[in-house]
Every structure is written in C-alpha cells, then in structure tokens.
Amino acid sequence: MLVGQLTGERVQTIWLPPLPAAVTLDAVTGPVGVTGDGMRASARVAPLRVPVGLLDDPRRQWQGRWDLDLTAAGGHIAIIGGPQTGKTTLLRTLVLSLALTHSPAQVAVYGVDLVGGGLQALAGLPNVGGVAGRADRERVRRTVEEVLGMLDHRQEVFRLHGIDSVAGLRRLHAAGRVPELACADVVLVIDGFGALRDDFEEIDEPVSDLLQRGSGYGIHVVAGMLRWNDVRIAMQSNFGQRVELRLNDPTDSAVDRKLAETIAADLPGRALTDGRLFGHVALPRFDGVPDTDDLGGVVEAVARAVRASWTGPAAPPVRVLPHRLPAAALPGPARMPDAVPLGVDERALEPVGLDLFDQDQNLIVLGDGGCGKTNLLRLVAEGLVGRYSPEEVVFAVMDPRRRLREVVPEPYLGGYAGSARPAAGLSVGVAKELEARMPDSDSAEGRWSGGPRVVVLVDDYDLLTTAGQQPLEPFVPFVPSGRDIGLHFVVARRVAGAARGLYEPLLLAVRETGAAVLLMSGDRSEGQLFPPLYPAPQPPGRGFWIQRGGTPRLIQTAVAEAQPDAPQPDAPKPAGGVPVPGPEGGR
C-alpha cells in the first residue's frame, strides 16, 4: 500500500544488463531493405564508419551501436584472437556492413583468406572485387599486387589533381571529378595475417608497403591474426586500431591484461576495443535469427541477395593471367610492326613484345620440360617471318629434338642442324658469312652494309653442349658485334644445371652483350639465376620476363599455331646469302 503511494521517476539502475551472447547485424544497423540504391541498412552512418556490433560503456551507462572507423588513426585495423573466437565472423560482418552502408563507388573490398576459407562466402557482394583462398597462391599474390597497383595509381592521381588529403579525394570522387578511380576507398581484408612471413613471403613486402603508404591514399588493411606478434615490430605502429577477442594467453594483450582475462571461452564474438570497452560482434546476417548454424551458407545467400538488388557497376575484379592464351589474341604485324608479341603481362594484361632487332637484341629462355620453351621459339620464328621478308631475316636452326623442323619456311631457312656435329658445321658456315661483315674485315665496305639479319634459333641448348661439346663456339667472337653485323640469338635451355650453364662461353657473351630473359618453370635449388628471382614451378607458358634495366614481370606466353607440313628438300642449299654446310644443313 505504501509502495503504491510513491510517485516520481524510477531510480536509474547502477548496472546495465550484460551484452547479449548473440546478435544479428540488422539489430545493430536497423532493418535492411531494397531501395533505389540497392539493398541498404536503415541506419545512418558517416563515411567509412562501419557498424559491426554492440558496445558497452559502463561509465556512461550506455550501450549502443559499435562502429569501426576506417578514417581514424591511419585506417588500418588489427583483429587479434585465438582460434574459434570470432575473428572471421568479425571480418565477414565488417565486409557485409560495408556493402549495406556504402556503394561500390565509395568502397571496394578485396579479400585474402589464408585460414579456412570463411571469406569466400563474401565473394558475391557487389563491393567485393575478389577473394583469394590459401590454395590459390597465384590469386593471393595477384590480389595484393592489384591493390598495390591501385596505390601507385592513386599517387599519380593525387599529383595530377592536386589532391592533398583522403577527405579531399572523397569529395572530388563523389562529385565525379576523379573519373580515373573506380572507387574512393579500398579495403584489403586479410584473414590469417601470421601466415605471410612463414608461407607467403612473396606478398609480405607488398603488404608492408600498403601498411606504410596506403593510409594517405584511401587504402585500408584490416587483418585478422592469432597474436599481436604476428606483425613485425616495425609494422605494428601502422595498425592504428586494435580489436582483441579472447586470447589464448591474456598476458599477450596490448590493451589491458586484466580486462582480457575476463572474456569467457564460451563467448565467441566478445571483444575488447583499444578504448578498453567491451563489445560483441554481430552475426553477418539480417534475418533476425541469432544462430551460427550454417552461417557460411547464410552469408552466401545474403551476398547473392545484395548483389541481385544492385544495378550499378560492381567493384573492379582482380585480373589474373589466363592459363591458355591463343596467339590469335595478340596484336598482329599492323599493330606491332617491330616487336614480336610473346604474351601478356600480369599487372596490366597488356601485350609483351620482343624487339629482337633493336632493344632486346637476343633472347634466352630457361625452363624445364613441359613449360613451353619450344612453343615460345615457334612463336618468335613465326612472328619474325610475319614481319620481315627473306631478304631481311634468315634463320640458322639448331634443334636436337627436331621439334622445329617445320617452323621456318624454306625461303627463310639458312640451315638446320639436329645434333651437335651438324650444329658445329652450321656454326662454322655462318661464322664465315659473319666474318665478312666485321668492321675490320677485308671486304670492300669494311662493314656490314646489307643482307639479311641472322637469327640463330637454338632449342635444348643443354643437349648440344653435353660431354663438354661447344658446337656454337665459332659464334663467340661475333657476339659483342652482333648489333652491328646483324647477328641475334634466341636460345632455350633447361633450368636444371643453368647455374653453371649460364657461364658457358656463348651464353655468357650473349648475356653480357644484352639479352632479354624469360625464366619459366624450374626448381628453386638452382638459386638466384637472376636476382632476386628464384626458379619456381609455373603453369605451362608462365614465366618472368626480364629486360635489362627493367623490373621482372610475370607473363603468360601465347600458344603458337601449328604449321602444316612442308615438303623436305632433297639436298641442302643456301638461303638469304648464308652458307649451309654439313649433311643436315638443309631442311
């Protein structure tokens, strides 16, 4: 009765109820529905502030939406926690929340999943340009290189437009004044950051570069890891924000050891922010069902629904080299009259050409069996035949396995040798022709003044030089003057034994004079044949293109068209002014 007579406001409770053990993303962002701008959450958020869960601030007697701010403290975020504590769930929630609050023109996301494949379910989102799994090393490397290429491009855009900050970039991009960029911000999500140093060292340095330079150009790295020490000490300061889930050893906490000890093992998703506040990660779903059963399938369905509602352009996809490239897809003589297109490079997917008679002068191809060396020699020969007449170029072919017999048409063929002894005879015959072209010769001109360029096409060079034989040694004195006398070499050999074989007289002279190199599939045990590159297993046709003074580029060579059989001559005969000695000198 007395209680019923009391009036006035209820006394505020001292403690708010604890954070829930599970919550869905729509409970944080508000209802999700289809709008004129695709599927969107109803919550209003500032640019690059991403709702990811609920946050508890007991000092302020407040619980509410937890946002991760990609504009604060450099924009890089480290998510740290032991196994099965919710790291992948937080990354999924972050990416899905970005897709529900930002368009692909505002933010593009690229994922590298080095753990268990949990990020693959996000690949269908329009904001996601690609997710690379641990098993696909090529796509992992390409994803990081693609983002690094975006960073380099942004540096140039900042210079051209006089942009002085990321905020300025966002304003100009929203106004449509930076058409060079598909999106204002880019987020690289890495699950399993600790695997970089141990298993993916080829992308460790590029990721470090992104951490150092990316924040000033709208490139953000969000990384999930088991412990803070997975990040190199020199790089730790680049992560301006940290989120700690339950740690295996609370003493590893970089936020607060005592608070880290209070996170229970049976509460995956409970997190400690670097502001010493507890939060709980929302599940990446917006159906109101706080359940983790078949969460991967739910995320895939959510991603498909978001993609189906989006009608604009999606995030630019990660570009990867094709595994088979037909020669017909490369530019013809009209578009590349001086260079022979060999394939496409990985970064720009633009044609890569061999300028044998000017810039490159020679070509050395290294690769073990089945990598595509012979196909490349066929491609070079066909490209030269298609661009020059028999009066401009002639071939001396040395082919121990006899796989190039029908490649060079008869008018272009100066000589053919299928073993070491005929190759030595052919070398002597061609050397006599070259002697007349030398500047100090007794010819009337005293210098090469005409006649076709000589291309020495050698396949399986290592087979010709077995047992100490050097059938191409007569060429060695003429290699330094090759540019002046019209002498060029296209030589292929195995990677096995190349550490020693590259110092044989002919190859050493060719390398010192100037040569482009294609390093294809091989064994790493051969060492750094061309520092800093080690041979490595590669798909057929894949290799590193190395030109003097340039940066090595990974390329995919094209597949040459097979030529119809040509009639064999009864006897050897000269072509293009080059003598053809020996029993195998003709075709």
Short mmCIF file of C-alpha atoms in Angstrom, two decimals, residues 252-539:
data_model
loop_
_atom_site.label_atom_id
_atom_site.label_comp_id
_atom_site.label_asym_id
_atom_site.label_seq_id
_atom_site.Cartn_x
_atom_site.Cartn_y
_atom_site.Cartn_z
CA ASP A 252 49.68 -11.03 -24.67
CA SER A 253 47.04 -8.31 -24.56
CA ALA A 254 48.19 -4.96 -25.93
CA VAL A 255 45.09 -3.25 -24.49
CA ASP A 256 44.60 -4.43 -20.89
CA ARG A 257 45.68 -7.78 -19.47
CA LYS A 258 43.19 -7.83 -16.59
CA LEU A 259 40.26 -6.99 -18.83
CA ALA A 260 41.39 -9.59 -21.37
CA GLU A 261 41.27 -12.24 -18.63
CA THR A 262 37.55 -11.63 -18.09
CA ILE A 263 36.49 -12.71 -21.62
CA ALA A 264 34.94 -16.15 -21.26
CA ALA A 265 35.91 -19.00 -23.55
CA ASP A 266 32.24 -19.80 -24.28
CA LEU A 267 31.52 -16.32 -25.67
CA PRO A 268 32.89 -16.17 -29.23
CA GLY A 269 32.45 -12.67 -30.58
CA ARG A 270 33.06 -10.88 -27.27
CA ALA A 271 35.78 -8.30 -27.89
CA LEU A 272 37.88 -5.68 -26.15
CA THR A 273 38.49 -2.43 -28.00
CA ASP A 274 41.58 -0.29 -27.71
CA GLY A 275 39.40 2.16 -25.75
CA ARG A 276 39.14 -0.51 -23.01
CA LEU A 277 35.45 -1.11 -23.74
CA PHE A 278 33.76 -4.43 -24.30
CA GLY A 279 31.78 -5.08 -27.44
CA HIS A 280 30.05 -8.01 -29.07
CA VAL A 281 30.34 -8.77 -32.76
CA ALA A 282 27.10 -9.04 -34.70
CA LEU A 283 26.50 -12.12 -36.82
CA PRO A 284 26.69 -11.39 -40.58
CA ARG A 285 23.00 -11.92 -41.28
CA PHE A 286 19.93 -9.69 -41.30
CA ASP A 287 17.09 -12.17 -40.80
CA GLY A 288 16.83 -11.56 -37.04
CA VAL A 289 17.88 -15.13 -36.18
CA PRO A 290 20.87 -15.06 -33.77
CA ASP A 291 22.09 -18.52 -34.75
CA THR A 292 25.51 -19.62 -36.03
CA ASP A 293 24.33 -22.87 -37.64
CA ASP A 294 25.28 -22.95 -41.34
CA LEU A 295 26.46 -19.36 -41.10
CA GLY A 296 28.56 -19.78 -44.26
CA GLY A 297 25.52 -20.75 -46.31
CA VAL A 298 23.54 -17.86 -44.85
CA VAL A 299 26.28 -15.38 -45.76
CA GLU A 300 26.39 -16.70 -49.32
CA ALA A 301 22.62 -16.28 -49.64
CA VAL A 302 22.86 -12.78 -48.18
CA ALA A 303 25.62 -11.87 -50.65
CA ARG A 304 23.53 -13.12 -53.58
CA ALA A 305 20.54 -11.10 -52.40
CA VAL A 306 22.60 -7.92 -52.06
CA ARG A 307 24.15 -8.50 -55.49
CA ALA A 308 20.76 -9.11 -57.12
CA SER A 309 19.44 -5.79 -55.81
CA TRP A 310 22.41 -3.81 -57.14
CA THR A 311 22.11 -2.46 -60.69
CA GLY A 312 25.23 -0.31 -60.95
CA PRO A 313 28.85 -1.25 -61.67
CA ALA A 314 30.48 -3.58 -59.17
CA ALA A 315 33.97 -3.33 -57.71
CA PRO A 316 36.73 -3.91 -60.29
CA PRO A 317 37.67 -7.61 -60.29
CA VAL A 318 41.16 -8.92 -59.67
CA ARG A 319 42.83 -9.59 -63.01
CA VAL A 320 44.73 -12.83 -63.40
CA LEU A 321 46.67 -14.29 -66.28
CA PRO A 322 44.86 -16.83 -68.46
CA HIS A 323 46.17 -20.38 -68.38
CA ARG A 324 45.92 -20.64 -72.15
CA LEU A 325 46.39 -17.70 -74.48
CA PRO A 326 45.92 -18.26 -78.24
CA ALA A 327 48.40 -16.46 -80.45
CA ALA A 328 45.49 -15.03 -82.44
CA ALA A 329 44.59 -12.90 -79.41
CA LEU A 330 47.87 -10.98 -79.67
CA PRO A 331 48.41 -7.92 -81.90
CA GLY A 332 49.40 -8.62 -85.48
CA PRO A 333 52.13 -7.01 -87.59
CA ALA A 334 49.94 -3.98 -88.29
CA ARG A 335 49.72 -3.05 -84.61
CA MET A 336 53.23 -4.21 -83.57
CA PRO A 337 55.37 -3.96 -86.70
CA ASP A 338 58.78 -4.05 -84.99
CA ALA A 339 58.26 -6.28 -81.95
CA VAL A 340 57.05 -9.88 -81.84
CA PRO A 341 54.26 -10.23 -79.24
CA LEU A 342 55.00 -13.12 -76.91
CA GLY A 343 52.10 -12.91 -74.45
CA VAL A 344 50.54 -10.63 -71.86
CA ASP A 345 51.96 -9.35 -68.59
CA GLU A 346 50.24 -9.87 -65.27
CA ARG A 347 49.76 -6.34 -63.99
CA ALA A 348 48.24 -4.56 -66.96
CA LEU A 349 47.29 -7.61 -69.07
CA GLU A 350 48.91 -5.76 -71.96
CA PRO A 351 50.92 -7.44 -74.75
CA VAL A 352 54.60 -8.07 -74.12
CA GLY A 353 56.80 -7.85 -77.20
CA LEU A 354 60.31 -8.99 -78.11
CA ASP A 355 62.15 -6.26 -80.04
CA LEU A 356 64.93 -8.54 -81.23
CA PHE A 357 66.49 -6.19 -83.78
CA ASP A 358 66.66 -3.12 -81.56
CA GLN A 359 66.04 -3.04 -77.82
CA ASP A 360 66.47 -6.68 -76.79
CA GLN A 361 68.99 -7.95 -79.37
CA ASN A 362 68.91 -11.54 -78.02
CA LEU A 363 66.61 -13.82 -76.06
CA ILE A 364 67.43 -16.53 -73.53
CA VAL A 365 64.61 -18.86 -72.43
CA LEU A 366 65.08 -21.02 -69.33
CA GLY A 367 62.60 -23.70 -68.32
CA ASP A 368 62.34 -27.36 -67.53
CA GLY A 369 60.40 -29.92 -69.55
CA GLY A 370 56.80 -29.13 -70.44
CA CYS A 371 57.00 -25.43 -69.62
CA GLY A 372 56.54 -24.22 -73.20
CA LYS A 373 60.08 -23.32 -74.36
CA THR A 374 59.70 -24.85 -77.81
CA ASN A 375 56.31 -23.22 -78.25
CA LEU A 376 57.91 -19.86 -77.50
CA LEU A 377 60.65 -20.39 -80.09
CA ARG A 378 57.97 -21.28 -82.62
CA LEU A 379 56.13 -18.08 -81.68
CA VAL A 380 59.26 -15.96 -82.16
CA ALA A 381 60.05 -17.54 -85.52
CA GLU A 382 56.50 -17.14 -86.81
CA GLY A 383 56.39 -13.55 -85.59
CA LEU A 384 59.62 -12.64 -87.40
CA VAL A 385 58.54 -14.39 -90.59
CA GLY A 386 55.26 -12.46 -90.48
CA ARG A 387 57.07 -9.12 -90.15
CA TYR A 388 60.14 -9.44 -92.37
CA SER A 389 60.94 -10.78 -95.82
CA PRO A 390 63.58 -13.44 -96.62
CA GLU A 391 65.85 -10.59 -97.74
CA GLU A 392 65.62 -9.09 -94.24
CA VAL A 393 65.98 -12.10 -91.95
CA VAL A 394 67.31 -15.66 -92.22
CA PHE A 395 67.40 -18.42 -89.61
CA ALA A 396 70.03 -20.92 -88.56
CA VAL A 397 68.05 -23.53 -86.60
CA MET A 398 69.65 -25.97 -84.15
CA ASP A 399 67.09 -28.42 -82.84
CA PRO A 400 68.30 -31.63 -81.12
CA ARG A 401 64.77 -32.92 -80.51
CA ARG A 402 63.65 -31.98 -84.04
CA ARG A 403 60.51 -30.17 -82.94
CA LEU A 404 61.15 -27.06 -85.03
CA ARG A 405 61.66 -28.68 -88.44
CA GLU A 406 58.54 -27.21 -89.99
CA VAL A 407 58.54 -23.85 -88.24
CA VAL A 408 60.76 -21.79 -90.57
CA PRO A 409 59.63 -21.64 -94.23
CA GLU A 410 62.25 -22.69 -96.78
CA PRO A 411 62.96 -19.17 -98.15
CA TYR A 412 63.90 -18.05 -94.64
CA LEU A 413 65.96 -21.09 -93.70
CA GLY A 414 69.71 -20.71 -93.88
CA GLY A 415 70.43 -24.05 -92.26
CA TYR A 416 69.08 -26.74 -89.95
CA ALA A 417 71.02 -28.99 -87.55
CA GLY A 418 69.53 -31.77 -85.45
CA SER A 419 72.59 -32.78 -83.40
CA ALA A 420 75.88 -31.42 -82.07
CA ARG A 421 78.13 -32.34 -85.03
CA PRO A 422 75.95 -30.76 -87.76
CA ALA A 423 75.40 -27.79 -85.44
CA ALA A 424 79.17 -27.26 -85.28
CA GLY A 425 79.37 -27.36 -89.07
CA LEU A 426 76.48 -24.94 -89.42
CA SER A 427 78.12 -22.59 -86.90
CA VAL A 428 81.36 -22.58 -88.89
CA GLY A 429 79.50 -21.84 -92.13
CA VAL A 430 77.53 -18.95 -90.66
CA ALA A 431 80.66 -17.63 -88.96
CA LYS A 432 82.34 -17.28 -92.36
CA GLU A 433 79.49 -15.08 -93.54
CA LEU A 434 79.74 -13.02 -90.35
CA GLU A 435 83.49 -12.60 -90.79
CA ALA A 436 82.83 -10.63 -93.96
CA ARG A 437 80.55 -8.30 -92.03
CA MET A 438 83.03 -7.40 -89.31
CA PRO A 439 84.33 -3.79 -89.36
CA ASP A 440 87.96 -4.93 -89.53
CA SER A 441 87.41 -7.42 -92.36
CA ASP A 442 88.90 -7.19 -95.87
CA SER A 443 85.53 -6.56 -97.52
CA ALA A 444 85.12 -3.56 -99.76
CA GLU A 445 82.90 -1.75 -97.30
CA GLY A 446 84.88 -2.87 -94.26
CA ARG A 447 81.48 -3.17 -92.51
CA TRP A 448 78.13 -4.93 -92.89
CA SER A 449 76.22 -2.88 -95.41
CA GLY A 450 73.34 -5.16 -96.33
CA GLY A 451 71.99 -8.68 -96.44
CA PRO A 452 69.59 -10.37 -94.05
CA ARG A 453 69.90 -10.38 -90.30
CA VAL A 454 70.92 -13.78 -88.97
CA VAL A 455 68.81 -15.27 -86.19
CA VAL A 456 70.39 -18.31 -84.55
CA LEU A 457 67.42 -20.28 -83.17
CA VAL A 458 68.53 -22.92 -80.67
CA ASP A 459 66.25 -25.29 -78.76
CA ASP A 460 67.54 -27.56 -75.97
CA TYR A 461 70.92 -25.88 -75.92
CA ASP A 462 71.94 -28.06 -72.96
CA LEU A 463 71.66 -31.19 -75.16
CA LEU A 464 74.06 -29.70 -77.70
CA THR A 465 76.68 -28.95 -75.04
CA THR A 466 76.78 -32.31 -73.29
CA ALA A 467 80.11 -34.09 -72.80
CA GLY A 468 81.97 -30.81 -73.00
CA GLN A 469 80.97 -30.06 -76.61
CA GLN A 470 80.67 -26.43 -77.68
CA PRO A 471 79.23 -26.57 -81.22
CA LEU A 472 78.27 -22.88 -81.15
CA GLU A 473 81.72 -21.70 -80.08
CA PRO A 474 82.52 -20.24 -83.56
CA PHE A 475 79.91 -17.55 -82.83
CA VAL A 476 81.54 -16.30 -79.62
CA PRO A 477 83.92 -13.76 -81.26
CA PHE A 478 81.00 -12.19 -83.15
CA VAL A 479 78.54 -11.84 -80.26
CA PRO A 480 79.83 -8.45 -78.98
CA SER A 481 79.41 -7.00 -82.50
CA GLY A 482 76.02 -8.64 -83.02
CA ARG A 483 74.09 -5.39 -83.22
CA ASP A 484 76.46 -4.03 -85.89
CA ILE A 485 76.66 -7.15 -88.05
CA GLY A 486 73.02 -8.30 -87.77
CA LEU A 487 73.55 -11.33 -85.52
CA HIS A 488 70.90 -12.33 -82.98
CA PHE A 489 70.37 -15.36 -80.74
CA VAL A 490 67.20 -16.99 -79.47
CA VAL A 491 68.37 -19.77 -77.16
CA ALA A 492 66.35 -22.11 -74.93
CA ARG A 493 67.69 -24.50 -72.32
CA ARG A 494 66.61 -26.26 -69.12
CA VAL A 495 66.71 -24.59 -65.73
CA ALA A 496 68.37 -27.70 -64.32
CA GLY A 497 72.10 -27.01 -64.43
CA ALA A 498 71.59 -23.40 -65.50
CA ALA A 499 73.53 -22.04 -62.52
CA ARG A 500 76.61 -23.47 -64.24
CA GLY A 501 75.40 -23.47 -67.84
CA LEU A 502 74.80 -19.71 -67.97
CA TYR A 503 78.56 -19.24 -67.67
CA GLU A 504 79.40 -21.26 -70.77
CA PRO A 505 81.21 -19.06 -73.33
CA LEU A 506 78.32 -18.40 -75.72
CA LEU A 507 75.59 -17.76 -73.14
CA LEU A 508 77.91 -15.62 -71.06
CA ALA A 509 78.78 -13.48 -74.09
CA VAL A 510 75.09 -13.19 -75.06
CA ARG A 511 74.13 -12.09 -71.55
CA GLU A 512 76.93 -9.56 -71.28
CA THR A 513 76.16 -8.04 -74.68
CA GLY A 514 72.45 -7.67 -73.98
CA ALA A 515 69.59 -10.13 -73.86
CA ALA A 516 66.03 -10.37 -72.68
CA VAL A 517 65.38 -13.41 -70.49
CA LEU A 518 62.26 -15.48 -69.88
CA LEU A 519 62.58 -17.55 -66.70
CA MET A 520 59.93 -20.26 -66.81
CA SER A 521 59.21 -23.27 -64.59
CA GLY A 522 62.14 -24.75 -62.67
CA ASP A 523 63.49 -25.90 -59.34
CA ARG A 524 64.33 -23.37 -56.67
CA SER A 525 67.51 -25.28 -55.76
CA GLU A 526 69.25 -23.68 -58.77
CA GLY A 527 69.42 -20.48 -56.73
CA GLN A 528 69.02 -16.88 -57.81
CA LEU A 529 69.75 -17.18 -61.51
CA PHE A 530 68.65 -13.57 -61.98
CA PRO A 531 68.48 -11.87 -58.58
CA PRO A 532 66.17 -11.53 -56.80
CA LEU A 533 64.28 -14.25 -58.70
CA TYR A 534 64.43 -17.93 -57.87
CA PRO A 535 63.09 -20.53 -60.30
CA ALA A 536 59.74 -21.94 -59.18
CA PRO A 537 57.11 -24.31 -60.54
CA GLN A 538 54.88 -22.45 -63.00
CA PRO A 539 51.93 -23.43 -65.20
#
